[in-house]
PDB file of C-alpha atoms in Angstrom:
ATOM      1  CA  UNK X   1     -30.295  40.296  19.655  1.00 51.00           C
ATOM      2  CA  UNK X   2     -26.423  41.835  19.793  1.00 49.00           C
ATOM      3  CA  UNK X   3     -24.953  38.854  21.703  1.00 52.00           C
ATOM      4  CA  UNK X   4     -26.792  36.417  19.442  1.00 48.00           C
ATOM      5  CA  UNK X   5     -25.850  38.290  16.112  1.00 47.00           C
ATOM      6  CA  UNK X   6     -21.797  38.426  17.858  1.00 47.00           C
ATOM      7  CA  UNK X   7     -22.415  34.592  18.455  1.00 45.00           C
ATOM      8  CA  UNK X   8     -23.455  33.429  14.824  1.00 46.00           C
ATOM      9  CA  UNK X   9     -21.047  35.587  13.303  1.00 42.00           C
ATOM     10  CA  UNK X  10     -18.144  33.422  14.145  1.00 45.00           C
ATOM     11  CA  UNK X  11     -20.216  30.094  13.441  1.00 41.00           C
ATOM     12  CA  UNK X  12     -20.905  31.265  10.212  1.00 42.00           C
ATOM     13  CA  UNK X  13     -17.107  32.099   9.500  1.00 47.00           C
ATOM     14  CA  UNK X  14     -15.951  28.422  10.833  1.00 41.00           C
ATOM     15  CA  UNK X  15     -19.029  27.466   8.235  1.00 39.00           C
ATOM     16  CA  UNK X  16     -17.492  28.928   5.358  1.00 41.00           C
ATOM     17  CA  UNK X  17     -13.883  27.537   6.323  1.00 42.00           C
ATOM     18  CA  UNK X  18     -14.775  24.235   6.241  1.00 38.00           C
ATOM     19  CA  UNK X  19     -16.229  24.450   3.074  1.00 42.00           C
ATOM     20  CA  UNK X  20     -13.274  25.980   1.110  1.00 43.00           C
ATOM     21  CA  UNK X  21     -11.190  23.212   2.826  1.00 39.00           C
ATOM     22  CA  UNK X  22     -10.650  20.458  -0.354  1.00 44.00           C
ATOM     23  CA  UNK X  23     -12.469  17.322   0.530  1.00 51.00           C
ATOM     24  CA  UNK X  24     -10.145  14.180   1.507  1.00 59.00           C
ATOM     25  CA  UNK X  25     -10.834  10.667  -0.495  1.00 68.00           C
ATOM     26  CA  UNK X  26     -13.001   8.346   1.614  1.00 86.00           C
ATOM     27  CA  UNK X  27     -11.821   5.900   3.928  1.00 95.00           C
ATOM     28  CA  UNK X  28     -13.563   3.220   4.751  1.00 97.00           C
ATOM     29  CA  UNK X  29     -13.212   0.630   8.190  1.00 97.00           C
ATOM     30  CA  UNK X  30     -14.590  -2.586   7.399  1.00 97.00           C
ATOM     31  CA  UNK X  31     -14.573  -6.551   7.818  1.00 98.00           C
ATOM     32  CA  UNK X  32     -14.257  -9.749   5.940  1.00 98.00           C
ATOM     33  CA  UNK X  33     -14.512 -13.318   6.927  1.00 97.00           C
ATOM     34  CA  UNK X  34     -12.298 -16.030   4.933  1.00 97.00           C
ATOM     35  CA  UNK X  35     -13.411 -19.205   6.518  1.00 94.00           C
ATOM     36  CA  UNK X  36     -13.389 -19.077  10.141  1.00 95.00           C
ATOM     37  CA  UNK X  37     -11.089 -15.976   9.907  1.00 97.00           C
ATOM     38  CA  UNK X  38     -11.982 -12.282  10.399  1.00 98.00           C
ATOM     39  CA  UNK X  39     -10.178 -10.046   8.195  1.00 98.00           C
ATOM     40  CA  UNK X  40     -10.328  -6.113   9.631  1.00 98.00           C
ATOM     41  CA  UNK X  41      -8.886  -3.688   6.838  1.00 98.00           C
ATOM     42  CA  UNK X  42      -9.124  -0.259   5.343  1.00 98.00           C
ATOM     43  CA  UNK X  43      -9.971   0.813   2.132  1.00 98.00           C
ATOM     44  CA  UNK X  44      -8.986   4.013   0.871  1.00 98.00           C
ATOM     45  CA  UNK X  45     -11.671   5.275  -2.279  1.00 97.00           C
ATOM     46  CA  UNK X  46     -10.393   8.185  -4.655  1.00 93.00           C
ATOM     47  CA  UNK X  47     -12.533  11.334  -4.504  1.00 90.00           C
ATOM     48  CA  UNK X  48     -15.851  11.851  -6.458  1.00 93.00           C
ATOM     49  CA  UNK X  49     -16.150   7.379  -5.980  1.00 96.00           C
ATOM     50  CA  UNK X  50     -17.916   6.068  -8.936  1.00 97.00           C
ATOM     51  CA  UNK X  51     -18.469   2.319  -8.456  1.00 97.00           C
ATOM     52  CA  UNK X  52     -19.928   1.535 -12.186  1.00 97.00           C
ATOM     53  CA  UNK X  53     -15.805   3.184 -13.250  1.00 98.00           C
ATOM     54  CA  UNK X  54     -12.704   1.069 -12.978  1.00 98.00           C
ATOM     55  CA  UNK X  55      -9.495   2.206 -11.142  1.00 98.00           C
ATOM     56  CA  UNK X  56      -6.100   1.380 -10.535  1.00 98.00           C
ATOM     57  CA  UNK X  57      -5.307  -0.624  -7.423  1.00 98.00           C
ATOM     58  CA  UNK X  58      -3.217  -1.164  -4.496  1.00 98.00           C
ATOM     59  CA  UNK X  59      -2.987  -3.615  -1.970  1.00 98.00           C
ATOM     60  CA  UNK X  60      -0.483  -2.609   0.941  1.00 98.00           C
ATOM     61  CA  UNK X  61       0.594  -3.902   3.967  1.00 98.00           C
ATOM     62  CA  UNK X  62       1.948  -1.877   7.257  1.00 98.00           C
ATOM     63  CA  UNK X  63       5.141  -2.880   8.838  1.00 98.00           C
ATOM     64  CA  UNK X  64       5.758  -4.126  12.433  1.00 98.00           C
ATOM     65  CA  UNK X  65       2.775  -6.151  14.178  1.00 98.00           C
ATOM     66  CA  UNK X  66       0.448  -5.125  11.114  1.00 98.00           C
ATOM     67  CA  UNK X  67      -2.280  -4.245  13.594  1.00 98.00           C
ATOM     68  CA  UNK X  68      -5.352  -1.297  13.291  1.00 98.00           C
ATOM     69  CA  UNK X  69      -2.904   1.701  14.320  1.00 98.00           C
ATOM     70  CA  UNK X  70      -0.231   0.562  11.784  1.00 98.00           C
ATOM     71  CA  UNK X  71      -3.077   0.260   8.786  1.00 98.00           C
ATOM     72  CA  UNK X  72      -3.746   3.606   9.766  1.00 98.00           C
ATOM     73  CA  UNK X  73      -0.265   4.954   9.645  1.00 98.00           C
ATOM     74  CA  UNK X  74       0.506   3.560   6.331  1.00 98.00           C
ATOM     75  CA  UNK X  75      -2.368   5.293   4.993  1.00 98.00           C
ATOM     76  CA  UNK X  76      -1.923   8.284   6.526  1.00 98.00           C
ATOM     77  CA  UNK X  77       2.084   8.453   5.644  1.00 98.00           C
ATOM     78  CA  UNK X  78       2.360   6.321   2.153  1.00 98.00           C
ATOM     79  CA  UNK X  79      -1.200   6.542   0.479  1.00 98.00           C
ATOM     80  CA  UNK X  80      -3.907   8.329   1.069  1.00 98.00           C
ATOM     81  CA  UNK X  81      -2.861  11.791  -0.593  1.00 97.00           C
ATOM     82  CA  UNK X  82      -1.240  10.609  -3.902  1.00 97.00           C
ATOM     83  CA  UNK X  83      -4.762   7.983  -3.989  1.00 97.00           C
ATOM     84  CA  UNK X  84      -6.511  10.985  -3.947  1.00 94.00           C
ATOM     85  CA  UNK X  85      -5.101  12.927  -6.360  1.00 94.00           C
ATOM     86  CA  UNK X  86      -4.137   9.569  -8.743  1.00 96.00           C
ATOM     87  CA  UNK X  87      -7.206   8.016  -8.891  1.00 97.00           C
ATOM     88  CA  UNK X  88      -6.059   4.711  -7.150  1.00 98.00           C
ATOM     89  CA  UNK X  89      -8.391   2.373  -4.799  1.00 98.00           C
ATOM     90  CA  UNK X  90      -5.776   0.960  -1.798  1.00 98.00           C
ATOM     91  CA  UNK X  91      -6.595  -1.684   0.583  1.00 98.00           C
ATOM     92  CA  UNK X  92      -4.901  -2.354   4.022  1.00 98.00           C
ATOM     93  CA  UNK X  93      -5.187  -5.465   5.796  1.00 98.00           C
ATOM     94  CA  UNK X  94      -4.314  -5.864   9.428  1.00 98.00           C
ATOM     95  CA  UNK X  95      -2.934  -9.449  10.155  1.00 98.00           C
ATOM     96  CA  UNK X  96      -5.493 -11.222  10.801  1.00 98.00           C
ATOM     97  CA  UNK X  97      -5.651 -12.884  14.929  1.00 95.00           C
ATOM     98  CA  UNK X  98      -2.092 -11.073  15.152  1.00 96.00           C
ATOM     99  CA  UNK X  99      -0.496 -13.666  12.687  1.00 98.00           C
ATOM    100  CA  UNK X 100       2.518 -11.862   9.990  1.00 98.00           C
ATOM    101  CA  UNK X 101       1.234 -12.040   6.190  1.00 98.00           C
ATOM    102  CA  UNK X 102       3.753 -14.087   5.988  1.00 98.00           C
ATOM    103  CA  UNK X 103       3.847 -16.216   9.232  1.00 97.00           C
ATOM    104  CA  UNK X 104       0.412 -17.586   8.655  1.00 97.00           C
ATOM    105  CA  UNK X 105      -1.460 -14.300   7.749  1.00 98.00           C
ATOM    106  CA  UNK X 106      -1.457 -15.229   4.039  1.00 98.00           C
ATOM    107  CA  UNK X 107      -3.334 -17.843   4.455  1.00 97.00           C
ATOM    108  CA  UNK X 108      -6.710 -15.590   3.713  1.00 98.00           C
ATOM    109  CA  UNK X 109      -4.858 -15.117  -0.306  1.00 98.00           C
ATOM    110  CA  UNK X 110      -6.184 -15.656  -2.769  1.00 98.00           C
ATOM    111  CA  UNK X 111     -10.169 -15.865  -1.190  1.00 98.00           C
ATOM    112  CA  UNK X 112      -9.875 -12.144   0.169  1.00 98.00           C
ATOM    113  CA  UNK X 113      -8.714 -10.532  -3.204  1.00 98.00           C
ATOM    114  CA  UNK X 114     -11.590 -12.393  -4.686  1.00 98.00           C
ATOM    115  CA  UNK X 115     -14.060 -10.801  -2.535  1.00 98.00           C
ATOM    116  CA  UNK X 116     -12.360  -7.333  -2.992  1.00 98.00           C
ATOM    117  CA  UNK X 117     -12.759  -7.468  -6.680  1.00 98.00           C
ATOM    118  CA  UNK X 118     -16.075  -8.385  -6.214  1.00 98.00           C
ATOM    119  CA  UNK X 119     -16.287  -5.301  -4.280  1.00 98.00           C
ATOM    120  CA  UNK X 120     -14.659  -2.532  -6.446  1.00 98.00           C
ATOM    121  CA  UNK X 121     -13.817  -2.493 -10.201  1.00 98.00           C
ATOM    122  CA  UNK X 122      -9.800  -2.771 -10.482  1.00 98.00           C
ATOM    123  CA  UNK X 123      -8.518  -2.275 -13.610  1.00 97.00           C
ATOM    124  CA  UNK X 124      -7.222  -5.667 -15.147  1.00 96.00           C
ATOM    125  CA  UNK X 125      -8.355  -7.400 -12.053  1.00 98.00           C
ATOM    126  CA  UNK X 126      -4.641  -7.069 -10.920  1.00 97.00           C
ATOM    127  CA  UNK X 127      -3.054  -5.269  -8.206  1.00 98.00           C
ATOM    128  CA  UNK X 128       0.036  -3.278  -7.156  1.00 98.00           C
ATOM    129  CA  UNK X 129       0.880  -4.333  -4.180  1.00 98.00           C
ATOM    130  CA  UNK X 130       3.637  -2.490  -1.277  1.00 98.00           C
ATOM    131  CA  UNK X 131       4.317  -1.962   2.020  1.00 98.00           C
ATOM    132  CA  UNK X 132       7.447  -0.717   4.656  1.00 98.00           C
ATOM    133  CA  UNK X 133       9.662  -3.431   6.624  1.00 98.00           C
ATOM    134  CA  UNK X 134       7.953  -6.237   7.698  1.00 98.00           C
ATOM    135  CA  UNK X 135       5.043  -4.716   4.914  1.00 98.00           C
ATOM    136  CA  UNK X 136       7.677  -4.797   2.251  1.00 98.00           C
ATOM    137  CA  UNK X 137       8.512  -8.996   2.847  1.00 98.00           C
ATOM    138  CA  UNK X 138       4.369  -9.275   3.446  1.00 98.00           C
ATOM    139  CA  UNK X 139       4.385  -7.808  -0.203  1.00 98.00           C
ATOM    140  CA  UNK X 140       6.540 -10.010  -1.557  1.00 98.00           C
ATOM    141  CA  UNK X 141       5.938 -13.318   0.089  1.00 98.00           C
ATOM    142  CA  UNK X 142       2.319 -12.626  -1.326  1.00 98.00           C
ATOM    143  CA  UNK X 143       2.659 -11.952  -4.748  1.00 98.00           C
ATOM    144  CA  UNK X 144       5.131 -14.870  -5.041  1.00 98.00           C
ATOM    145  CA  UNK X 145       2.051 -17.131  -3.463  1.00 98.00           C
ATOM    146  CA  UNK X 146      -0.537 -15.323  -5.974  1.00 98.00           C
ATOM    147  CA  UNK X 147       1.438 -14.254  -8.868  1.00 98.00           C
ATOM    148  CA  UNK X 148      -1.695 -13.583 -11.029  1.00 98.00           C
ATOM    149  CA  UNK X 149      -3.083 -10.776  -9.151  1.00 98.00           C
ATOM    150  CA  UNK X 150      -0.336  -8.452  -8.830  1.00 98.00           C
ATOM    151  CA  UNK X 151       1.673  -5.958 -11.466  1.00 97.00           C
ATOM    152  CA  UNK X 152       4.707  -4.517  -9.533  1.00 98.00           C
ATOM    153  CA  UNK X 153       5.854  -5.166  -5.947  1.00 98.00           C
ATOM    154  CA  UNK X 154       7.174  -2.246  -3.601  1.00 98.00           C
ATOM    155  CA  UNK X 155       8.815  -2.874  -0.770  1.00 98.00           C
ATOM    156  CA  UNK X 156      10.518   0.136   1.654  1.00 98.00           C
ATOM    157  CA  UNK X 157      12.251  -1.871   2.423  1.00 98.00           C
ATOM    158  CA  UNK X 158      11.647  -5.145   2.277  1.00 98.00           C
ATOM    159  CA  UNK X 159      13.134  -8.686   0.365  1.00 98.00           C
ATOM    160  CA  UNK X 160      11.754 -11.907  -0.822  1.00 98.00           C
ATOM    161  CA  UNK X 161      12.128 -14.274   2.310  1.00 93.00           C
ATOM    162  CA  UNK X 162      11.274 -17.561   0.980  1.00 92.00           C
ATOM    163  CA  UNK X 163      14.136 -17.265  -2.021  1.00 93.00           C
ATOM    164  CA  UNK X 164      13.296 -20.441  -3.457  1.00 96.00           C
ATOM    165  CA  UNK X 165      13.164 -20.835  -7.465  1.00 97.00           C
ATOM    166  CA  UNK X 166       9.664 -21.737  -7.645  1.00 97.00           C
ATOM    167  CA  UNK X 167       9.193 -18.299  -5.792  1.00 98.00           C
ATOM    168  CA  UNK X 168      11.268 -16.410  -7.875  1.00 98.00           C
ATOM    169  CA  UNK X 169      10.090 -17.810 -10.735  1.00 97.00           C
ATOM    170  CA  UNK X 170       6.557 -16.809  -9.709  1.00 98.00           C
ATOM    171  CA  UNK X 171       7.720 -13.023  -9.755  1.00 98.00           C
ATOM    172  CA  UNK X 172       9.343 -12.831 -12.632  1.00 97.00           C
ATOM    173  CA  UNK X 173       7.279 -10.885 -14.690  1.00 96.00           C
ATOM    174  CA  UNK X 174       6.318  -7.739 -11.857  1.00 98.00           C
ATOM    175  CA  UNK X 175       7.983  -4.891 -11.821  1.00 98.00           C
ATOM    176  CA  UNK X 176      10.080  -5.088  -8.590  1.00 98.00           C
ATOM    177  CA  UNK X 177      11.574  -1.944  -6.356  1.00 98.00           C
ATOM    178  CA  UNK X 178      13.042  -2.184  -3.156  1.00 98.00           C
ATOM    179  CA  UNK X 179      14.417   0.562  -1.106  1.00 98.00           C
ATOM    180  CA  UNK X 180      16.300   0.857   1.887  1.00 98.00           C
ATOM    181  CA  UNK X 181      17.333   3.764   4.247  1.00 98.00           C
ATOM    182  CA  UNK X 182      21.553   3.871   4.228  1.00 98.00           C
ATOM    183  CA  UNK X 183      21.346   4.195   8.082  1.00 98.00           C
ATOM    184  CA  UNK X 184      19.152   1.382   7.989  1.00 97.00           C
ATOM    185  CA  UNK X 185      20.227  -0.633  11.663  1.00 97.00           C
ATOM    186  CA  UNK X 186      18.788  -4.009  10.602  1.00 95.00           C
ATOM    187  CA  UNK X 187      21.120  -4.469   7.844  1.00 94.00           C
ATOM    188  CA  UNK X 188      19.108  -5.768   5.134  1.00 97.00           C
ATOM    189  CA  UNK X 189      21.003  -3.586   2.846  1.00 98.00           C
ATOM    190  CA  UNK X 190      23.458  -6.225   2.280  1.00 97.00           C
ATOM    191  CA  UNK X 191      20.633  -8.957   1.688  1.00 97.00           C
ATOM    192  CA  UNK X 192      18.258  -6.464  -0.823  1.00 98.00           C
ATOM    193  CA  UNK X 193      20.840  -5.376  -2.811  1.00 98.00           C
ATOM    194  CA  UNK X 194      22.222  -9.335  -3.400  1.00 98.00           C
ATOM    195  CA  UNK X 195      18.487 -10.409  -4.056  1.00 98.00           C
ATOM    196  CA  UNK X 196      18.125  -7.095  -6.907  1.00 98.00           C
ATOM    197  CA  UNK X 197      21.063  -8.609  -8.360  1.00 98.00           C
ATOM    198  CA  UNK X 198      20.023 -11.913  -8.539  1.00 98.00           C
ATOM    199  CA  UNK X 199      16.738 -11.159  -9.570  1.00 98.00           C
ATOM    200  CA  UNK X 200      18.745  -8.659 -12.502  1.00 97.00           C
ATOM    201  CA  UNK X 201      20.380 -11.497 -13.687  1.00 97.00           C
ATOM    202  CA  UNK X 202      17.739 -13.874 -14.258  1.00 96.00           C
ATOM    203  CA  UNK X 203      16.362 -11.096 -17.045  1.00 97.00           C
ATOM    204  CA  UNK X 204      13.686  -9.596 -14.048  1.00 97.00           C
ATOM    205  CA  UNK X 205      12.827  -6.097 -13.785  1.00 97.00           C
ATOM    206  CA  UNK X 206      14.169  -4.803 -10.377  1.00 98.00           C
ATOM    207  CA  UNK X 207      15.477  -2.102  -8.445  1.00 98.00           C
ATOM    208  CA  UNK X 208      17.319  -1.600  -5.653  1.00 98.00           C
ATOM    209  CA  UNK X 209      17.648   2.065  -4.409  1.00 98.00           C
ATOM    210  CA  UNK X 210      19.628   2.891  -1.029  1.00 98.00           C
ATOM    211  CA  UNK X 211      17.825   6.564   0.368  1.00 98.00           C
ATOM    212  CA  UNK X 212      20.944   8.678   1.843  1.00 98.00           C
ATOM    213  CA  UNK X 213      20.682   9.471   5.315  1.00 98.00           C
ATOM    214  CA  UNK X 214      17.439   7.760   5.822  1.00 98.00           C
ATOM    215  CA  UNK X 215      17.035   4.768   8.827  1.00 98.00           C
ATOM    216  CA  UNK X 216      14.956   1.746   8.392  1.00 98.00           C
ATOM    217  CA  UNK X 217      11.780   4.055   8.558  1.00 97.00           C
ATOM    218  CA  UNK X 218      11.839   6.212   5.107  1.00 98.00           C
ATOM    219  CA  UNK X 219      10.617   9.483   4.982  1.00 98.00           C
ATOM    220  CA  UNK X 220      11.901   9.643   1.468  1.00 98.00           C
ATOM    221  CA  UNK X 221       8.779   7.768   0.490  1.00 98.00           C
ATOM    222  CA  UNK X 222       6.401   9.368   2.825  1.00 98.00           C
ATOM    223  CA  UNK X 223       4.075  12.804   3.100  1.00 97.00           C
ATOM    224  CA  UNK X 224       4.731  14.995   0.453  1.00 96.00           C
ATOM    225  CA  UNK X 225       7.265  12.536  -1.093  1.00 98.00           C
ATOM    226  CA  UNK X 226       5.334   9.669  -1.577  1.00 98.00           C
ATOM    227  CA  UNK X 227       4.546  10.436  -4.808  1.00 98.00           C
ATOM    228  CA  UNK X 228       7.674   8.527  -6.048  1.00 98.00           C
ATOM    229  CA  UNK X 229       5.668   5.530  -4.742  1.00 98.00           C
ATOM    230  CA  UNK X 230       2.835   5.950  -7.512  1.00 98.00           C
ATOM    231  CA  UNK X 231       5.081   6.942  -9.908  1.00 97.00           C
ATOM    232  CA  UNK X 232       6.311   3.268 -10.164  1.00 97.00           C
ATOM    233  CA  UNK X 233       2.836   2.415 -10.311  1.00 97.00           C
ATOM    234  CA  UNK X 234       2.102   4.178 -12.892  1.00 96.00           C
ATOM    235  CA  UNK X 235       5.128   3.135 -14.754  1.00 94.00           C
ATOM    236  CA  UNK X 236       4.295  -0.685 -13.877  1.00 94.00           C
ATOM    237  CA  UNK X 237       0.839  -0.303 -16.500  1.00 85.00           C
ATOM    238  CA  UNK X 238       3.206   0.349 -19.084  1.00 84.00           C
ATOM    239  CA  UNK X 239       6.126  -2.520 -18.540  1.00 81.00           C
ATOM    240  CA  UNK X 240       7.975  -1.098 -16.133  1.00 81.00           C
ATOM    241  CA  UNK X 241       9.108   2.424 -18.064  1.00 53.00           C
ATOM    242  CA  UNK X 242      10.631   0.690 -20.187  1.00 48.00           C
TER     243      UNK X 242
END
């Protein structure tokens, strides 16, 4: 009875751990097909999910090849957390058969946003929508292609590719932020800071913010800093901040 009461004991401690531990938000692994395309993504759900309530949304994008293990780092590093805490719903796409959103990946817009809203209740039926690097041109060269489902567009860092007028002209009215690391080895600082400009002069609402010290990867707007992420969010509902 000793060595059984010595064995439950610690059990019961671990028990009690776990339960003052806070609860994380929900994520959830799951599938879509747009025509003859599978779409694997994530969607992160804020805590206490109530499906019949509206929330705020986010649709992001990871950098690089855009595959599983990067949809999972972006959530881990940019989103999850500040979802949590904010209220937000945030969903992660991984290219879909290893094609770039914007090398042939786009091609499932605007059908799979369709099929999300019919999913969850996001407020105004529009979007934030963000990613890093080769997430941050994804963000961009989607918007521009759906203009009427997005609010703001994030990119750390990131830059409109396809610079033509009708594109531009498409993203006129988001709120636009781009960031870049001043270390950054790819040199798209030159390019970002041009486009801000550009964008500044035709009457748009951008940004263009250079992180000291950082490389191309930003830590500045990761972990415990990512809240400066939702923060332009949140200022997007309400025209920017202005």
């Amino acid at each position: 009875m000793e060595q059984h009461r010595w064995t439950i004991l610690p059990l019961l401690s671990a028990l009690v751990i776990l339960s003052s531990l806070p609860m994380k938000c929900e994520v959830l692994d799951k599938t879509k097909n747009i025509g003859a395309t599978t779409v694997h993504y994530k969607v992160v759900l804020p805590k206490n999910y109530d499906a019949s309530k509206t929330y705020p949304g986010i649709l992001a994008f990871g950098g690089g090849p855009q595959t599983m293990n990067v949809v999972d780092n972006v959530i881990d590093r940019n989103f999850r957390d500040e979802a949590e805490k904010r209220g937000y719903i945030v969903v992660v796409p991984a290219a879909p058969n290893g094609q770039l959103f914007f090398e042939g990946g786009e091609r499932i817009f605007p059908e799979f946003l369709k099929q999300i809203l019919a999913d969850y209740k996001i407020q105004d039926n529009k979007f934030h929508i963000a990613g890093p690097s080769n997430g941050g041109i994804s963000a961009f060269h989607v918007a521009s292609l759906n203009p009427e489902y997005f609010l703001s567009i994030t990119a750390f860092p990131g830059y409109l590719w396809e610079e033509t007028p009708a594109h531009i002209q498409a993203i006129s009215k988001m709120c636009i932020s781009m960031f870049v690391g001043e270390l950054d080895p790819m040199g798209w600082q030159p390019l970002m800071q041009k486009q801000a400009s550009e964008f500044r002069a035709k009457g748009m609402t951008a940004t263009y913010t250079v992180e000291k010290g950082q490389p191309h990867r930003l830590d500045t707007l990761a972990g415990p800093n990512a809240g400066r992420l939702f923060d332009l969010f949140e200022q997007a509902k309400h025209g920017c901040g202005k």
